[in-house]
PDB file of C-alpha atoms in Angstrom:
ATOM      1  CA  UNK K   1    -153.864  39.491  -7.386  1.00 55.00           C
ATOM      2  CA  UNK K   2    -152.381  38.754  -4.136  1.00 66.00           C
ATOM      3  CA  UNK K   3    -149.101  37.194  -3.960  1.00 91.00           C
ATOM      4  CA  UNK K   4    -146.983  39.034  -1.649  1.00 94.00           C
ATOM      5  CA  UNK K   5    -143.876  38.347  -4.181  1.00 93.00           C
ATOM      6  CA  UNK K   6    -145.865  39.999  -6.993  1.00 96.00           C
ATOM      7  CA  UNK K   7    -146.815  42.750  -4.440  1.00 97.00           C
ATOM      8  CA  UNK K   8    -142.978  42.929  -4.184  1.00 96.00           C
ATOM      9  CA  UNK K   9    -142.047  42.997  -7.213  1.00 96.00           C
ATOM     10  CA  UNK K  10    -144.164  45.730  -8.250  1.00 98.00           C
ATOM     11  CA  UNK K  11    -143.046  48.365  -5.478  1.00 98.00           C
ATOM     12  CA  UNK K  12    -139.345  47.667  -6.696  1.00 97.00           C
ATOM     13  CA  UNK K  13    -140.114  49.147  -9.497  1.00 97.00           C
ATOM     14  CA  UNK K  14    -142.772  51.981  -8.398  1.00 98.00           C
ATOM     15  CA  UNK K  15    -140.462  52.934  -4.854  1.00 98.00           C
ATOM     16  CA  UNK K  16    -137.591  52.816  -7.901  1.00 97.00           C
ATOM     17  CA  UNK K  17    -139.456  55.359  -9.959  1.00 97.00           C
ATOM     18  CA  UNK K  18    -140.662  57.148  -7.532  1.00 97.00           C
ATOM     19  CA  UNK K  19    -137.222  57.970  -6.272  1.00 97.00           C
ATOM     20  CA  UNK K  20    -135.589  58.933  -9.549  1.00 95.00           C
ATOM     21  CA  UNK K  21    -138.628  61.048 -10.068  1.00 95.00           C
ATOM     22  CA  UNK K  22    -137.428  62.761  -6.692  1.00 95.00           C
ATOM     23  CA  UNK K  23    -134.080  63.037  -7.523  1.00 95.00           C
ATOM     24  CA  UNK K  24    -134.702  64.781 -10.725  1.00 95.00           C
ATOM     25  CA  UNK K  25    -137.115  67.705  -9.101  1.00 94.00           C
ATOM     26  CA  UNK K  26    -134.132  68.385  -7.128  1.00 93.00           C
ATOM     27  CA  UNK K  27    -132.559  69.596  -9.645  1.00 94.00           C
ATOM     28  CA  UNK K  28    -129.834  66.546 -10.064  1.00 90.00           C
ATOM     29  CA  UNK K  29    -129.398  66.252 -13.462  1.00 88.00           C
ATOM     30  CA  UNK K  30    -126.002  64.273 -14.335  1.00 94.00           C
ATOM     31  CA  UNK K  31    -126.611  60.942 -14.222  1.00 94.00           C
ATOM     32  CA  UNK K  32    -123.659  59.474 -12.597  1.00 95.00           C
ATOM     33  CA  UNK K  33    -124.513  61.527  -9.646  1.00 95.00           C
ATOM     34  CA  UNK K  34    -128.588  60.444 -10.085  1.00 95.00           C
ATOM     35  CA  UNK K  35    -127.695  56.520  -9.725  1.00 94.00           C
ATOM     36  CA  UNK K  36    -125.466  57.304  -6.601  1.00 95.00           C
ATOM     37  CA  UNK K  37    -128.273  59.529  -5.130  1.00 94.00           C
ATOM     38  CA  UNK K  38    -131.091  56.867  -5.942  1.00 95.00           C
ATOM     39  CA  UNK K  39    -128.972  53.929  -4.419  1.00 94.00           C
ATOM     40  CA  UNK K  40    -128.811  55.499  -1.430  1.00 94.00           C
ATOM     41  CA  UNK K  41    -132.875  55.070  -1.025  1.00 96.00           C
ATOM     42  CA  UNK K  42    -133.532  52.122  -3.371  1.00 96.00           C
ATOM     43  CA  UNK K  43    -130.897  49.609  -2.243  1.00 96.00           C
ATOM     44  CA  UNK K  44    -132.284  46.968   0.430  1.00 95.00           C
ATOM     45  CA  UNK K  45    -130.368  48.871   2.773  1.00 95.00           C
ATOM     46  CA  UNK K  46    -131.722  51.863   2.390  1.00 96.00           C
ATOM     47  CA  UNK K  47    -135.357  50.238   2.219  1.00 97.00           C
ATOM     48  CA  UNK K  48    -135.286  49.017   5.605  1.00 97.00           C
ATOM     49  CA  UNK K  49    -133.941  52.070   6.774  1.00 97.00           C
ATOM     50  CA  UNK K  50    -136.734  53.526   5.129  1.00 97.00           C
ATOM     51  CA  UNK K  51    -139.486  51.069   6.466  1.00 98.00           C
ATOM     52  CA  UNK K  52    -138.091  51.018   9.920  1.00 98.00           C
ATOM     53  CA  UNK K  53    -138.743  54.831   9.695  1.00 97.00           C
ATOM     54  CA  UNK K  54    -142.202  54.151   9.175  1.00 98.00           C
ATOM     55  CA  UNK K  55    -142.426  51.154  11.816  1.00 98.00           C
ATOM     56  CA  UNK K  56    -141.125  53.568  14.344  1.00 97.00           C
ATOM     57  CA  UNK K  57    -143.369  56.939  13.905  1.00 97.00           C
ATOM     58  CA  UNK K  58    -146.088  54.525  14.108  1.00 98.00           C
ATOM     59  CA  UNK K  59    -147.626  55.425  10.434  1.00 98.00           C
ATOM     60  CA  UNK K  60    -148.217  51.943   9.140  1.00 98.00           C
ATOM     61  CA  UNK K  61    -151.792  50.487   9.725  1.00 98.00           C
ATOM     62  CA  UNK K  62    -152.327  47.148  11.213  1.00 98.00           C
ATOM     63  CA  UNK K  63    -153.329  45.755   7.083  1.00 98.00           C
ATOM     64  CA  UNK K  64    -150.062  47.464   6.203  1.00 98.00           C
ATOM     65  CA  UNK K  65    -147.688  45.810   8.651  1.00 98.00           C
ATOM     66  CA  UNK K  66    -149.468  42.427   8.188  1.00 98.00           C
ATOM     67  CA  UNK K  67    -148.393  42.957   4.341  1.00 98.00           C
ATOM     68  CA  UNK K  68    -144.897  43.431   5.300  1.00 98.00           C
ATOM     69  CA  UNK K  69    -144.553  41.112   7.735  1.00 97.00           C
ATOM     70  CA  UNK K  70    -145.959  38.229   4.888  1.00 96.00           C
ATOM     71  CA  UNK K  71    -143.789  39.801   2.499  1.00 95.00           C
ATOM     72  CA  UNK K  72    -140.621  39.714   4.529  1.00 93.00           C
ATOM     73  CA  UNK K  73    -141.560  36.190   5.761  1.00 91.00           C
ATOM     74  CA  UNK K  74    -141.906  34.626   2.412  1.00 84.00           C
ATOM     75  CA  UNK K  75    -140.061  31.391   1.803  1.00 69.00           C
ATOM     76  CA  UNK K  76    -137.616  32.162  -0.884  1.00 67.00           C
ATOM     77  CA  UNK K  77    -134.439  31.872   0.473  1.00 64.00           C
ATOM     78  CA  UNK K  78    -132.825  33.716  -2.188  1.00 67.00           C
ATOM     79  CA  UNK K  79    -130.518  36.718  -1.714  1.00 65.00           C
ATOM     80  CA  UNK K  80    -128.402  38.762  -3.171  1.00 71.00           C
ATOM     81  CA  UNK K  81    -124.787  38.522  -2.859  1.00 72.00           C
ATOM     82  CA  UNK K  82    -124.206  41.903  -1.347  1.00 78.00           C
ATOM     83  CA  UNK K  83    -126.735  41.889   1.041  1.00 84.00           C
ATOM     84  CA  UNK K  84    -127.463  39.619   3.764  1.00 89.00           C
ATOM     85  CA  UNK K  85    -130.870  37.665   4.089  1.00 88.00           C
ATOM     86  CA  UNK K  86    -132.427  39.580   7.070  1.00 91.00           C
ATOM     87  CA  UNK K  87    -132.019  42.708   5.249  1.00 93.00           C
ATOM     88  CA  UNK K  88    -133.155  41.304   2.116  1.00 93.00           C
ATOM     89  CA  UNK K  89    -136.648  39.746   3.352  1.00 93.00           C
ATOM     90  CA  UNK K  90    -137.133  43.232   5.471  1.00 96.00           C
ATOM     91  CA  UNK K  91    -136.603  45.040   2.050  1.00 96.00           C
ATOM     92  CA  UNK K  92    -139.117  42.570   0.238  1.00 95.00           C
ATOM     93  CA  UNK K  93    -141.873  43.255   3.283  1.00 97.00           C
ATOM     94  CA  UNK K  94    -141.155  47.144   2.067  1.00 98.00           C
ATOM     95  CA  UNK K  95    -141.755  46.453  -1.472  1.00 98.00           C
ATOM     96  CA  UNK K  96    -145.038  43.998  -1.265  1.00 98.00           C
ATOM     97  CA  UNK K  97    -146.118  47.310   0.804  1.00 98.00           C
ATOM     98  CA  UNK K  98    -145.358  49.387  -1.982  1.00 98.00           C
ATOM     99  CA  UNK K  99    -146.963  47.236  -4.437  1.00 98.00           C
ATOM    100  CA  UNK K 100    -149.956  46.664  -2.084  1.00 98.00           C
ATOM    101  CA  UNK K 101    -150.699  50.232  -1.798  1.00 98.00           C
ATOM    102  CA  UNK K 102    -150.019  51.162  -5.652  1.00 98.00           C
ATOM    103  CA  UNK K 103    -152.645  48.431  -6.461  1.00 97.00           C
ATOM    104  CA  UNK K 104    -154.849  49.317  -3.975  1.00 97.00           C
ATOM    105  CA  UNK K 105    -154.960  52.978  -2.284  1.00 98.00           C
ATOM    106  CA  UNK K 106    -152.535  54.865  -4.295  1.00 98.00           C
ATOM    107  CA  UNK K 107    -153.685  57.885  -1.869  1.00 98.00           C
ATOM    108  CA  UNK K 108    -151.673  56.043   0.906  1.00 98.00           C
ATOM    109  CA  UNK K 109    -149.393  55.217  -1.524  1.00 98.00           C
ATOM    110  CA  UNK K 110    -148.519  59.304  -2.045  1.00 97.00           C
ATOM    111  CA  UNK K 111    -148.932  59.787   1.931  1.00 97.00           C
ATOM    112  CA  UNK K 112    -146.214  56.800   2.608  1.00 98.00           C
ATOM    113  CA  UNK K 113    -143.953  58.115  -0.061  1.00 97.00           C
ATOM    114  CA  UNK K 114    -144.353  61.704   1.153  1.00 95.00           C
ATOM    115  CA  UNK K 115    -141.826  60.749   4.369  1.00 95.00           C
ATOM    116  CA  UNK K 116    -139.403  59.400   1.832  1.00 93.00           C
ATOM    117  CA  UNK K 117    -137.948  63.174   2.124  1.00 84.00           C
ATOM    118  CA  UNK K 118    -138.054  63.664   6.025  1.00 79.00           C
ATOM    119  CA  UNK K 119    -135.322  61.282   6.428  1.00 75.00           C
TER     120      UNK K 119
END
């Protein structure tokens, strides 16, 4: 398997569970207050900031910034309506990264996900 869209579309879901998981060790338990918290990190917004994090300490490999950079360079034009497209294809490099590494080295996968809470 290596379509970077099916990368993608995997680390939605695995970056999604990963931060619920979070949120719930922290003790947040009404869930009103859990989907507020988790939006904050899941949204494409809060992806980038998340990957720009990562593009900036310097932690991604060369392999894993080639990954994002085919992910967020894909051709769909597609976005949703409250984002705009930049954002979106940076969030879509993010998730083919997540999806990558939870196919591939979920020990990187833990390490990456591991600075979720520094920021």
């Amino acid at each position: 398997m290596n379509n970077i869209l099916t990368f993608a579309y995997i680390g939605d879901s695995v970056f999604e569970l990963y931060v619920r998981e979070m949120l719930i060790k922290r003790g947040i338990v009404k869930i009103n207050l859990l989907q507020k918290e988790a939006i904050k990190y899941v949204s494409a917004v809060g992806q980038v900031v998340f990957l720009e994090y990562l593009i900036n300490h310097n932690i991604l490999t060369e392999l894993e910034l080639d990954i994002v950079k085919r992910g967020r360079n894909n051709s769909r034009s597609f976005h949703p309506k409250n984002t705009d497209i930049l954002t979106y294809k940076k969030a879509t490099g993010f998730e083919a990264l997540i999806g990558y590494l939870y196919l591939n080295d979920k020990d990187r996968l833990n390490e990456i996900l591991g600075y979720v809470e520094v920021i």
